[in-house]
Short mmCIF file of the N, C-alpha and C atoms (twelve columns), coordinates in Angstrom:
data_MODEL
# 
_entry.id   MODEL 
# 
loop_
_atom_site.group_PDB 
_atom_site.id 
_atom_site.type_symbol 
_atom_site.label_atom_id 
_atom_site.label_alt_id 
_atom_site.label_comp_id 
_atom_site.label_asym_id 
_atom_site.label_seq_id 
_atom_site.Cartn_x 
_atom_site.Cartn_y 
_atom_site.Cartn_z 
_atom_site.pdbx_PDB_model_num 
ATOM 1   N N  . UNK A 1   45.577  29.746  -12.430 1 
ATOM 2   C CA . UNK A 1   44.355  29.186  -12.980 1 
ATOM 3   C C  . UNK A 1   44.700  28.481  -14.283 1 
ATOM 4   N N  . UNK A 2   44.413  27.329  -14.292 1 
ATOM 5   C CA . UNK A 2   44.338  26.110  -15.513 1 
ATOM 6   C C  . UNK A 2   43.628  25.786  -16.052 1 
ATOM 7   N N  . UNK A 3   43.465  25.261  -17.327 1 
ATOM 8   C CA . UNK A 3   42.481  24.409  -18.132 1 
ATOM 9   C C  . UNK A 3   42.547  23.148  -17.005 1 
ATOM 10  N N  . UNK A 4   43.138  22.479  -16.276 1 
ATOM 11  C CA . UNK A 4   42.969  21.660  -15.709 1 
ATOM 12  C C  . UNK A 4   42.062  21.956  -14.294 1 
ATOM 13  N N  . UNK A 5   42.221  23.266  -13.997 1 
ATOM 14  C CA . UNK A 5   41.144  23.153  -12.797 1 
ATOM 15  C C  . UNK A 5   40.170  23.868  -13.012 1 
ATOM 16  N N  . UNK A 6   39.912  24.450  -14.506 1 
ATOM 17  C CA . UNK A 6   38.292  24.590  -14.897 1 
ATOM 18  C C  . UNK A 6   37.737  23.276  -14.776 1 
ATOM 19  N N  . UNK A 7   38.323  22.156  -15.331 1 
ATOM 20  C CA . UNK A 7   37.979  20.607  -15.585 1 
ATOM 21  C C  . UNK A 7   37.605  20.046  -14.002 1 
ATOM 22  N N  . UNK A 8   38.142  20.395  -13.096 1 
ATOM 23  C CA . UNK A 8   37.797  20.171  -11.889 1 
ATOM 24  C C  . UNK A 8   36.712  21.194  -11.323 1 
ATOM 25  N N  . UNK A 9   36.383  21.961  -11.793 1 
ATOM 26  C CA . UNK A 9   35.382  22.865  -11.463 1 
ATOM 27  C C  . UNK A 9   34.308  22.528  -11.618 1 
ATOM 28  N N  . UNK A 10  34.556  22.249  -13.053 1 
ATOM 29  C CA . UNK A 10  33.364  21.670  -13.859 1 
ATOM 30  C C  . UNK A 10  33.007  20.154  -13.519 1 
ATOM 31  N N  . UNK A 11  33.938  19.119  -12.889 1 
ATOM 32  C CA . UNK A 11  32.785  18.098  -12.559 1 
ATOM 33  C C  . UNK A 11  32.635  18.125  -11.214 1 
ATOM 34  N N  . UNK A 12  32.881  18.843  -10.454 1 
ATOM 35  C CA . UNK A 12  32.411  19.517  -9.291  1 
ATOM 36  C C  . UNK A 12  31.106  20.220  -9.680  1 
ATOM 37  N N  . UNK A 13  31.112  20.858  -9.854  1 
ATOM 38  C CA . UNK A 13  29.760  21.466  -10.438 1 
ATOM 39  C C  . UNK A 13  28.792  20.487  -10.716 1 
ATOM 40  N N  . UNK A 14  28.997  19.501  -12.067 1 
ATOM 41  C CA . UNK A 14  28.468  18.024  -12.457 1 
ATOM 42  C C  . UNK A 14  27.758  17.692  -11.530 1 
ATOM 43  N N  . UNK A 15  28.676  17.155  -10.672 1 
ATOM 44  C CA . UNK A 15  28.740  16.026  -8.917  1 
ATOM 45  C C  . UNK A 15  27.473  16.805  -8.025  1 
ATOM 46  N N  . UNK A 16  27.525  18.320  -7.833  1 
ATOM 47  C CA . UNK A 16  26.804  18.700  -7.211  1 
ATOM 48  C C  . UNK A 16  25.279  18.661  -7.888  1 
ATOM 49  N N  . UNK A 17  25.253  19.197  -8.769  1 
ATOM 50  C CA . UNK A 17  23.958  19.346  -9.370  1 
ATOM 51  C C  . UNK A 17  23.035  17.897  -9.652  1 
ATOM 52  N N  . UNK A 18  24.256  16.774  -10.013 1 
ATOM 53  C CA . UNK A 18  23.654  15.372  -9.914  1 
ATOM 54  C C  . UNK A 18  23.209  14.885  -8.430  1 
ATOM 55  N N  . UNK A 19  23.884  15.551  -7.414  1 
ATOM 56  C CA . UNK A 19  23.381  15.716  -6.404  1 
ATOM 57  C C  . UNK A 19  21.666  15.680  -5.705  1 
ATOM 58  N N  . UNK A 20  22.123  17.201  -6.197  1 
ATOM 59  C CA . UNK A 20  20.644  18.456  -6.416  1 
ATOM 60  C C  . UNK A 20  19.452  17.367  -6.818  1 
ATOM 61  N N  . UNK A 21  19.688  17.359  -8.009  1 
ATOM 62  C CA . UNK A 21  18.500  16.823  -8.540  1 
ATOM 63  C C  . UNK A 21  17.877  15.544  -8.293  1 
ATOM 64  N N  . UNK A 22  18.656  14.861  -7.538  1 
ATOM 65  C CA . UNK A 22  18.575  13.559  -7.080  1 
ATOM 66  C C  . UNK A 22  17.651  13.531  -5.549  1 
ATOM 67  N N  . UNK A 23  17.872  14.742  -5.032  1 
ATOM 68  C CA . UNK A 23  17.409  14.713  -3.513  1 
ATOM 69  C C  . UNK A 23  15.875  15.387  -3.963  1 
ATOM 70  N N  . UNK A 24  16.265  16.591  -5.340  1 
ATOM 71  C CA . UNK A 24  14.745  17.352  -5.452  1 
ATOM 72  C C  . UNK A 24  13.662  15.788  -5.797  1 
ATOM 73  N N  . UNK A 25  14.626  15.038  -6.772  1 
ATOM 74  C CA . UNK A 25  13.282  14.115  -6.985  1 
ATOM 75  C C  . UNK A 25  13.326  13.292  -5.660  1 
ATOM 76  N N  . UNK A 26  13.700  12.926  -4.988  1 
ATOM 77  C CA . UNK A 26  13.237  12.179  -3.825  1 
ATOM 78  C C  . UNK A 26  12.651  12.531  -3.121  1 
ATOM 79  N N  . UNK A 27  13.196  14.159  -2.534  1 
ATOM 80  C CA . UNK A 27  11.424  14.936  -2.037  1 
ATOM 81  C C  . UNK A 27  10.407  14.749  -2.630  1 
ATOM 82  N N  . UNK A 28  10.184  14.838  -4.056  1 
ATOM 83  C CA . UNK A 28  8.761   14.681  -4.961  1 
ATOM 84  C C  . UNK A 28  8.199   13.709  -4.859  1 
ATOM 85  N N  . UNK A 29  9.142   12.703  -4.619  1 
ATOM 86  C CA . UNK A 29  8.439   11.004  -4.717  1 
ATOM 87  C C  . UNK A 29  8.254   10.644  -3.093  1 
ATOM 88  N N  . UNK A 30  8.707   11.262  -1.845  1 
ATOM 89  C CA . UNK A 30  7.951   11.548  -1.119  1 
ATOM 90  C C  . UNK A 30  6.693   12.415  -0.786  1 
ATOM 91  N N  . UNK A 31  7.107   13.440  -1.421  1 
ATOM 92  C CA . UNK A 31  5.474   14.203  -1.267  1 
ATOM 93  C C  . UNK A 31  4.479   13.134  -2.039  1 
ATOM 94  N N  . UNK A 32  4.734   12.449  -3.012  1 
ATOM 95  C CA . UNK A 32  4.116   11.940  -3.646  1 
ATOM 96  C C  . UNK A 32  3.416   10.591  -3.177  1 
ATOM 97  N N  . UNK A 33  3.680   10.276  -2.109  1 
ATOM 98  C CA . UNK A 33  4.130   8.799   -1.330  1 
ATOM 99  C C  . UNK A 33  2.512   8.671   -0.991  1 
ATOM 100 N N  . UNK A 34  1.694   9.857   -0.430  1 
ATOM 101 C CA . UNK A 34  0.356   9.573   -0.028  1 
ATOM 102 C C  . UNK A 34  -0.246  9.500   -1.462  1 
ATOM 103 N N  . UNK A 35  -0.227  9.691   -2.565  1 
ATOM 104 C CA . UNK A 35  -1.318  9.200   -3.226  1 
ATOM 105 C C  . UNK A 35  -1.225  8.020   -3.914  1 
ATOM 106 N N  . UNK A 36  -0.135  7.713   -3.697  1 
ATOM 107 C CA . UNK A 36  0.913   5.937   -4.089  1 
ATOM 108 C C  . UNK A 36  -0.284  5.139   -3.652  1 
ATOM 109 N N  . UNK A 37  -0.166  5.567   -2.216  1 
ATOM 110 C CA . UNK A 37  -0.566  4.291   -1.259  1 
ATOM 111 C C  . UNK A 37  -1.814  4.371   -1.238  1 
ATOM 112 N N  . UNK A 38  -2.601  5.517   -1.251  1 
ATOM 113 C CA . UNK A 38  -3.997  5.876   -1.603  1 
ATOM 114 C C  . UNK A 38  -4.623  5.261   -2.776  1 
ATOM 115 N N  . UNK A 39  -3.939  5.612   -4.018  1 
ATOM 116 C CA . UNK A 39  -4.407  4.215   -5.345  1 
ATOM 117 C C  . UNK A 39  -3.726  3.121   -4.832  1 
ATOM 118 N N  . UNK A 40  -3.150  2.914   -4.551  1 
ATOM 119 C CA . UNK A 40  -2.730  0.907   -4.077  1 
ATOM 120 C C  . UNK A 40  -3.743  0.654   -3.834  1 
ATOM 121 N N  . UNK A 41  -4.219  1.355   -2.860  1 
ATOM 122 C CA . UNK A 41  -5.081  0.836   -1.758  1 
ATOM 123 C C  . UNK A 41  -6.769  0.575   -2.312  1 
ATOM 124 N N  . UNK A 42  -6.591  1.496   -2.946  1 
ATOM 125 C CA . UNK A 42  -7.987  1.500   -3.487  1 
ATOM 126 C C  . UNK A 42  -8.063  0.441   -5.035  1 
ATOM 127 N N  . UNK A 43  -6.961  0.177   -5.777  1 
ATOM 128 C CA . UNK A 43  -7.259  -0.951  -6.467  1 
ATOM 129 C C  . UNK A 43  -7.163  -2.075  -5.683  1 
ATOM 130 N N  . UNK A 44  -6.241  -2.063  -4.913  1 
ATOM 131 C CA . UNK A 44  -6.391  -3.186  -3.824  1 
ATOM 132 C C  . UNK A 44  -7.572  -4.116  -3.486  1 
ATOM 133 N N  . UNK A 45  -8.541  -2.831  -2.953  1 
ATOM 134 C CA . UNK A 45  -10.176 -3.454  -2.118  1 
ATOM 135 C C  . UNK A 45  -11.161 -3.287  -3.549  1 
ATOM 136 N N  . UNK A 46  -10.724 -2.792  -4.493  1 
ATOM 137 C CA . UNK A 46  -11.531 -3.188  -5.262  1 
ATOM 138 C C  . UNK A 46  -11.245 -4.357  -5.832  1 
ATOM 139 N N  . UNK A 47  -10.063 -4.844  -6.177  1 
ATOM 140 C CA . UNK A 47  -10.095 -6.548  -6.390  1 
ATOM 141 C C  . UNK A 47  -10.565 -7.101  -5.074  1 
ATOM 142 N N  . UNK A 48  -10.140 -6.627  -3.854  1 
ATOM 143 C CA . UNK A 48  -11.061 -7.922  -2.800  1 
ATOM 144 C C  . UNK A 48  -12.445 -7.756  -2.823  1 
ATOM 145 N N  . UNK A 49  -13.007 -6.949  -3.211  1 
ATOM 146 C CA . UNK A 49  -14.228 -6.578  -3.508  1 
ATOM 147 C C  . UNK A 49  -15.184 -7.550  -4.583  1 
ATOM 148 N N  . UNK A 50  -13.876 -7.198  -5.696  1 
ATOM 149 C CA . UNK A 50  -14.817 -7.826  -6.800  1 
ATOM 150 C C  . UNK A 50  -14.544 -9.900  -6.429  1 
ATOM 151 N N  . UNK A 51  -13.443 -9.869  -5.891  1 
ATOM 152 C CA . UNK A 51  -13.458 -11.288 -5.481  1 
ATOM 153 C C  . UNK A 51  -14.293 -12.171 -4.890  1 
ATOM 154 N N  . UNK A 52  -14.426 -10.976 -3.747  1 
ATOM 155 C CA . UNK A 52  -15.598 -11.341 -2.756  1 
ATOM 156 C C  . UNK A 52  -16.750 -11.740 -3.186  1 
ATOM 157 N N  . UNK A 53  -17.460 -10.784 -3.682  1 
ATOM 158 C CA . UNK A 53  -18.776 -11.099 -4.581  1 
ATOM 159 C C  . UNK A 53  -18.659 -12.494 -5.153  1 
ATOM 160 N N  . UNK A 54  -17.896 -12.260 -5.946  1 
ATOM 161 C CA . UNK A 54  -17.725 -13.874 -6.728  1 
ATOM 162 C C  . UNK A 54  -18.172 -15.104 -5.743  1 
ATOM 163 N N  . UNK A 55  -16.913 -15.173 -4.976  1 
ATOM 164 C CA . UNK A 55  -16.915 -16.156 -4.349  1 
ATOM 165 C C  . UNK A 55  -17.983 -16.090 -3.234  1 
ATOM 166 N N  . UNK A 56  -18.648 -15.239 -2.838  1 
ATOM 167 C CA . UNK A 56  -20.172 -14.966 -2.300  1 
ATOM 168 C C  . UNK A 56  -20.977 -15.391 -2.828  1 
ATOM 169 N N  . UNK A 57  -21.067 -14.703 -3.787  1 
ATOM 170 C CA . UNK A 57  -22.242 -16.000 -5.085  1 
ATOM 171 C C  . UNK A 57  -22.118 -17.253 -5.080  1 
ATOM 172 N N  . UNK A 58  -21.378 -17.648 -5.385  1 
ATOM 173 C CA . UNK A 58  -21.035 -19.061 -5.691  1 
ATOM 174 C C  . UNK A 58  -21.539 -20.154 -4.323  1 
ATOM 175 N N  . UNK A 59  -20.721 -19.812 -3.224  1 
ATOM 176 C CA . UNK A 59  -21.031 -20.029 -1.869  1 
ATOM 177 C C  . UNK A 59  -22.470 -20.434 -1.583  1 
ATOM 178 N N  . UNK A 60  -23.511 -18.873 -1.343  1 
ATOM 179 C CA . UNK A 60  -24.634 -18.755 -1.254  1 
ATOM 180 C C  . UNK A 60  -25.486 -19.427 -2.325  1 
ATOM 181 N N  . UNK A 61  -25.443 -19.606 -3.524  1 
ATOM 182 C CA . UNK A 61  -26.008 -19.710 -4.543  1 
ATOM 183 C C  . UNK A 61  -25.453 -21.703 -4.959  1 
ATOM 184 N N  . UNK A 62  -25.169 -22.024 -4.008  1 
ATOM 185 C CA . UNK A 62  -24.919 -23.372 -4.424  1 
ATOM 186 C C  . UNK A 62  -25.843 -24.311 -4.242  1 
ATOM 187 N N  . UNK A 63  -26.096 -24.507 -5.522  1 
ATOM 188 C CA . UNK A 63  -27.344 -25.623 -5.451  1 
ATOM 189 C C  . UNK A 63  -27.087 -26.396 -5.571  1 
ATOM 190 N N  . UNK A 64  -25.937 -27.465 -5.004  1 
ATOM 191 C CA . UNK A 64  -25.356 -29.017 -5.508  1 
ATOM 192 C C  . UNK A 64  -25.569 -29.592 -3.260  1 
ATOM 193 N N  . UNK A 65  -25.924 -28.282 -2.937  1 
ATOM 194 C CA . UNK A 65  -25.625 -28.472 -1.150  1 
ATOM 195 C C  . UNK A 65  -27.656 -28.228 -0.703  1 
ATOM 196 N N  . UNK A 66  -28.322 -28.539 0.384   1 
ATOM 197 C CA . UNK A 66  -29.681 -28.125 0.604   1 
ATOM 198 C C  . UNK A 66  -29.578 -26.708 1.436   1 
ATOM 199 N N  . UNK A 67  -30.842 -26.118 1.421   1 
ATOM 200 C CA . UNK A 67  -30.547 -24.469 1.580   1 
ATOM 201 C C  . UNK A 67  -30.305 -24.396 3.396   1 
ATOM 202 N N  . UNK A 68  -30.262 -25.199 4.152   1 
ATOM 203 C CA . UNK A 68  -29.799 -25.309 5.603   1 
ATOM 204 C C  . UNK A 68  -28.340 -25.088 5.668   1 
ATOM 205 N N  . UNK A 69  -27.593 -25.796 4.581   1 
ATOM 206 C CA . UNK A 69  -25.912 -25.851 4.503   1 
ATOM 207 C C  . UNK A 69  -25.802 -24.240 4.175   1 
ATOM 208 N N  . UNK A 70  -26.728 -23.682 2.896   1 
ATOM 209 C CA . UNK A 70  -26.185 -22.073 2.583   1 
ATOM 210 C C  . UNK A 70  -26.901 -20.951 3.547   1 
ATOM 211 N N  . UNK A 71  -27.441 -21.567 4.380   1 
ATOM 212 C CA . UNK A 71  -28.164 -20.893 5.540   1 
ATOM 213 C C  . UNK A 71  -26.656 -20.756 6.500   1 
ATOM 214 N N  . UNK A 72  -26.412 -21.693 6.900   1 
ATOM 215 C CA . UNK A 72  -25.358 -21.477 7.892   1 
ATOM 216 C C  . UNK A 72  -24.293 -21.044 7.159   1 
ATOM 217 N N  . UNK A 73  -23.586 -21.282 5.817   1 
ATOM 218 C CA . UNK A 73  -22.979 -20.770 5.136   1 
ATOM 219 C C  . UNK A 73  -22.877 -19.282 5.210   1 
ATOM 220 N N  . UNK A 74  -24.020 -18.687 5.236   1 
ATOM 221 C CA . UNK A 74  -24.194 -16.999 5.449   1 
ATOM 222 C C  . UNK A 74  -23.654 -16.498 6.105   1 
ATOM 223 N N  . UNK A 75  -24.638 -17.569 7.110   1 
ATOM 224 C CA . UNK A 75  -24.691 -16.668 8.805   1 
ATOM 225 C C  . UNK A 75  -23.088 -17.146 9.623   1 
ATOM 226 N N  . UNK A 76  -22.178 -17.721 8.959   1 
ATOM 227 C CA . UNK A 76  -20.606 -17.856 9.031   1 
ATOM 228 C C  . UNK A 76  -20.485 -16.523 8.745   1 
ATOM 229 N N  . UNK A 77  -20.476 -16.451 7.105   1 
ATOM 230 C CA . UNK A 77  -19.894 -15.254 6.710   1 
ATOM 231 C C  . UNK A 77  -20.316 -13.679 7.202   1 
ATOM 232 N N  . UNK A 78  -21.399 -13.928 7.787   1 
ATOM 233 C CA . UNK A 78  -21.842 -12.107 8.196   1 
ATOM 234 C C  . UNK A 78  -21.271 -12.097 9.439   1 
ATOM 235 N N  . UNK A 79  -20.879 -13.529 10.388  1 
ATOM 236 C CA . UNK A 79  -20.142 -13.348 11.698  1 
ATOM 237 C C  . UNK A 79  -18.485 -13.076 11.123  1 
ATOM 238 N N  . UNK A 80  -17.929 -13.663 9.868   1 
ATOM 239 C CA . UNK A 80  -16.602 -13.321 9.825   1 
ATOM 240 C C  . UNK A 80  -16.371 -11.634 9.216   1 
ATOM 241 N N  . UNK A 81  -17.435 -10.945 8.767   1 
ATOM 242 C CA . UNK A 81  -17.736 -9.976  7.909   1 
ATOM 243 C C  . UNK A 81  -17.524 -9.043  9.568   1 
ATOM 244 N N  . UNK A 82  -18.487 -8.903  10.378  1 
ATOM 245 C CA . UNK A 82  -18.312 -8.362  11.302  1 
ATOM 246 C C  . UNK A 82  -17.145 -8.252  12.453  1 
ATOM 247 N N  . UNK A 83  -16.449 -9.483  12.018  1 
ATOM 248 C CA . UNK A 83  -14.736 -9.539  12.926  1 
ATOM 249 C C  . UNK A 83  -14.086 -8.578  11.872  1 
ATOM 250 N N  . UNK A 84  -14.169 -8.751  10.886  1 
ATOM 251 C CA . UNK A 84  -13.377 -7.796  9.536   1 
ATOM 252 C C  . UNK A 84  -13.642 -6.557  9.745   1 
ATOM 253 N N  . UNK A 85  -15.323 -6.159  9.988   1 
ATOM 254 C CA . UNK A 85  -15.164 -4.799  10.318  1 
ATOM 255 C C  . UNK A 85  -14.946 -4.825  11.971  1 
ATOM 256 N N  . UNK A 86  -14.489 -4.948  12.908  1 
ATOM 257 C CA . UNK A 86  -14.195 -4.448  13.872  1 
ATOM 258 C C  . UNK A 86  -12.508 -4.680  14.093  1 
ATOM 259 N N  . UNK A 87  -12.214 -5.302  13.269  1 
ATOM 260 C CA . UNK A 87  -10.582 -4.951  12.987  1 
ATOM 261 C C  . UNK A 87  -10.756 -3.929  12.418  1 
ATOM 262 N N  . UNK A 88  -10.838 -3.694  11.479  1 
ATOM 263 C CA . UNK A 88  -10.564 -2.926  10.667  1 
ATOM 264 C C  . UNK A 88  -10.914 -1.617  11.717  1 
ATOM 265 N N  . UNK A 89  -11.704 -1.569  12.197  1 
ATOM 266 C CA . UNK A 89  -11.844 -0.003  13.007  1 
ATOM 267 C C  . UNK A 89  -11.066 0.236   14.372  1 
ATOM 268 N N  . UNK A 90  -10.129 -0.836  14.322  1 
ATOM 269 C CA . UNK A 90  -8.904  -0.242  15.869  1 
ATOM 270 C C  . UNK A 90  -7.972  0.921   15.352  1 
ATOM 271 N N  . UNK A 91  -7.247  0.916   13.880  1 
ATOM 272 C CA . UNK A 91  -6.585  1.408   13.655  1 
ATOM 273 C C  . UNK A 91  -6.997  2.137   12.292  1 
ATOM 274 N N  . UNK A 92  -7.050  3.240   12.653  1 
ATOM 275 C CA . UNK A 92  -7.381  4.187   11.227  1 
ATOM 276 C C  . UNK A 92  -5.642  5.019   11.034  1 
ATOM 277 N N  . UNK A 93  -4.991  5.027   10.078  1 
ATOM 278 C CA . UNK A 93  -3.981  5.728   10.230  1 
ATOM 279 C C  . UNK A 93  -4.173  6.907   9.231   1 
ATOM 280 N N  . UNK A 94  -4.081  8.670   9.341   1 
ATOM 281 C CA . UNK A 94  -4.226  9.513   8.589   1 
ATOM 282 C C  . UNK A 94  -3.054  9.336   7.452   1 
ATOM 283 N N  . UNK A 95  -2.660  8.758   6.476   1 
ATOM 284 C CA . UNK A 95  -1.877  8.894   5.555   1 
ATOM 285 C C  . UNK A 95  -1.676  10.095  4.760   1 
ATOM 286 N N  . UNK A 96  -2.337  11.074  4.915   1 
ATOM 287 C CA . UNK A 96  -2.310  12.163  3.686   1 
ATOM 288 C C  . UNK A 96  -0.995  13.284  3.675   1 
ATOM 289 N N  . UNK A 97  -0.449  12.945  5.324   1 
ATOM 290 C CA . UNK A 97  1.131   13.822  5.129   1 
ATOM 291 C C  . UNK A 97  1.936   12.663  4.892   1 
ATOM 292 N N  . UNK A 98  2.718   13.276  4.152   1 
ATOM 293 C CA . UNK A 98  4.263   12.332  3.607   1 
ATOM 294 C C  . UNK A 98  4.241   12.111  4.684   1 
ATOM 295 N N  . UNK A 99  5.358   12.392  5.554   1 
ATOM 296 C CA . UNK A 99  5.794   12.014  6.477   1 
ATOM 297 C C  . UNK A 99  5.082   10.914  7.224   1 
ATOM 298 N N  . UNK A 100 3.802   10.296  7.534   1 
ATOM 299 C CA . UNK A 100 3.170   9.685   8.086   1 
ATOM 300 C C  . UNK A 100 3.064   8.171   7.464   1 
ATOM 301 N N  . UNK A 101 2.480   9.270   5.710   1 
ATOM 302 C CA . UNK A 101 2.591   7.777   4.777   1 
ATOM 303 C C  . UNK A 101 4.016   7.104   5.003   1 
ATOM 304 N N  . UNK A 102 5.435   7.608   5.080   1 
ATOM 305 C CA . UNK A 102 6.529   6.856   4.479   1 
ATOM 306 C C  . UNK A 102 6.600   6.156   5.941   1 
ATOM 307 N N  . UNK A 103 6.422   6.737   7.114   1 
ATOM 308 C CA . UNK A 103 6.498   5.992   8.741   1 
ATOM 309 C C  . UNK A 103 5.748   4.373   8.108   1 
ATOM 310 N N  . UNK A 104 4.890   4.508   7.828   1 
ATOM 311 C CA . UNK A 104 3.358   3.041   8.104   1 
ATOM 312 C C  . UNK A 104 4.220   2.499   6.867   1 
ATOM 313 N N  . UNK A 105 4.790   3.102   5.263   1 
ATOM 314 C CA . UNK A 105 5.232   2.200   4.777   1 
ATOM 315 C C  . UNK A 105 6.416   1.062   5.301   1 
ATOM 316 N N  . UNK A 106 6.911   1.853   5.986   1 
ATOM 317 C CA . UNK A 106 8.369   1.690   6.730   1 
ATOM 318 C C  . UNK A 106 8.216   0.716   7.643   1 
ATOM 319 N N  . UNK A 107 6.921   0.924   8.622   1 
ATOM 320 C CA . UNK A 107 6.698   -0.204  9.545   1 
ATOM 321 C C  . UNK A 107 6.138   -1.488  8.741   1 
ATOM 322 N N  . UNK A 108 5.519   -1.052  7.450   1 
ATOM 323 C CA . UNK A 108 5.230   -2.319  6.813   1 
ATOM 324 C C  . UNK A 108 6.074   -3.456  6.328   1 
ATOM 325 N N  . UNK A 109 6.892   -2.556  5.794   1 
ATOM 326 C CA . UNK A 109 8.403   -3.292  5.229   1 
ATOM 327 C C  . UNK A 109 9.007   -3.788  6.046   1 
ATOM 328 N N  . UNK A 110 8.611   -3.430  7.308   1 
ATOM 329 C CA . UNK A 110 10.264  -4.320  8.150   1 
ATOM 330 C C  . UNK A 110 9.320   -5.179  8.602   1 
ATOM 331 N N  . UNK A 111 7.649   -5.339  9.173   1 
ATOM 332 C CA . UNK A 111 7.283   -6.253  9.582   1 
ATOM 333 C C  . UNK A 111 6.867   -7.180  8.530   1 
ATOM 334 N N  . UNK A 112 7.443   -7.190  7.002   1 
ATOM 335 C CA . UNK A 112 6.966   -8.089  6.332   1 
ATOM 336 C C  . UNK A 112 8.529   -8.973  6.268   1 
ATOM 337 N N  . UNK A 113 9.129   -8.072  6.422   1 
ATOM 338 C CA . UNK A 113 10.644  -8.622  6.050   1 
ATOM 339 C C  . UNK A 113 11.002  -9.348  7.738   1 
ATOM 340 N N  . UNK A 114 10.651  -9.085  8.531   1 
ATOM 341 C CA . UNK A 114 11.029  -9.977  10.077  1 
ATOM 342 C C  . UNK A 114 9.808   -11.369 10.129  1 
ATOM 343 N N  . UNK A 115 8.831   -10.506 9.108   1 
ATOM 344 C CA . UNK A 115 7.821   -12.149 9.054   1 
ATOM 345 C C  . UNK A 115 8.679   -12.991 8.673   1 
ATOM 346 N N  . UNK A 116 9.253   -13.269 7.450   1 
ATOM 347 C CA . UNK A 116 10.094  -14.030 6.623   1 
ATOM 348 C C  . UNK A 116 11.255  -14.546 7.107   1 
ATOM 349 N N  . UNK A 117 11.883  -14.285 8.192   1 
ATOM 350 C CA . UNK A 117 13.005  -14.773 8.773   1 
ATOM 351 C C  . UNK A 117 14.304  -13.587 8.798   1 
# 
């Protein structure tokens, strides 16, 4: 036994524990993965939200056009409003186990990255 293979002990030891702690936080930031995507998501639709409105107002409320143009103007938007919600209700995905959230992130990422070439 050596001062030289305490020194090897010891960044063995190092190596492992930098290890350790590297995988504990990556479990965490997976467990953590559903409430990531849960606030994304929800500042998300609240900017399309607050967008919407805007540009709803503006639309409807245009008085430079006669009220026949913001008549059909509407009745566009409550037919595209209703394609939005019936997409939106084919696919509900439960995100609240890790495991589920990191799957849908996973399929997101590669189908954004095969969009692109």
């Amino acid at each position: 036994h050596t001062v030289g293979d305490d020194a090897e002990d010891g960044g063995t030891q190092d190596q492992e524990k930098k290890e350790r702690v590297a995988r504990e936080a990556m479990a965490s930031l997976e467990d953590s993965l559903p409430i990531f995507l849960q606030t994304i998501w929800d500042v998300s639709a609240m900017d399309i939200e607050t967008t919407l409105r805007s540009v709803t107002d503006k639309v409807l409320k245009d008085i430079s056009v006669p009220w026949q143009i913001r008549h059909r103007r509407a009745r566009a938007m409550l037919r595209l409003a209703r394609i939005f919600r019936d997409v939106g209700q084919v696919e509900h995905t439960d995100l609240s186990q890790a495991s589920a959230a990191k799957q849908h992130l996973e399929e997101a990422l590669y189908g954004a990255i095969k969009e692109r070439g």
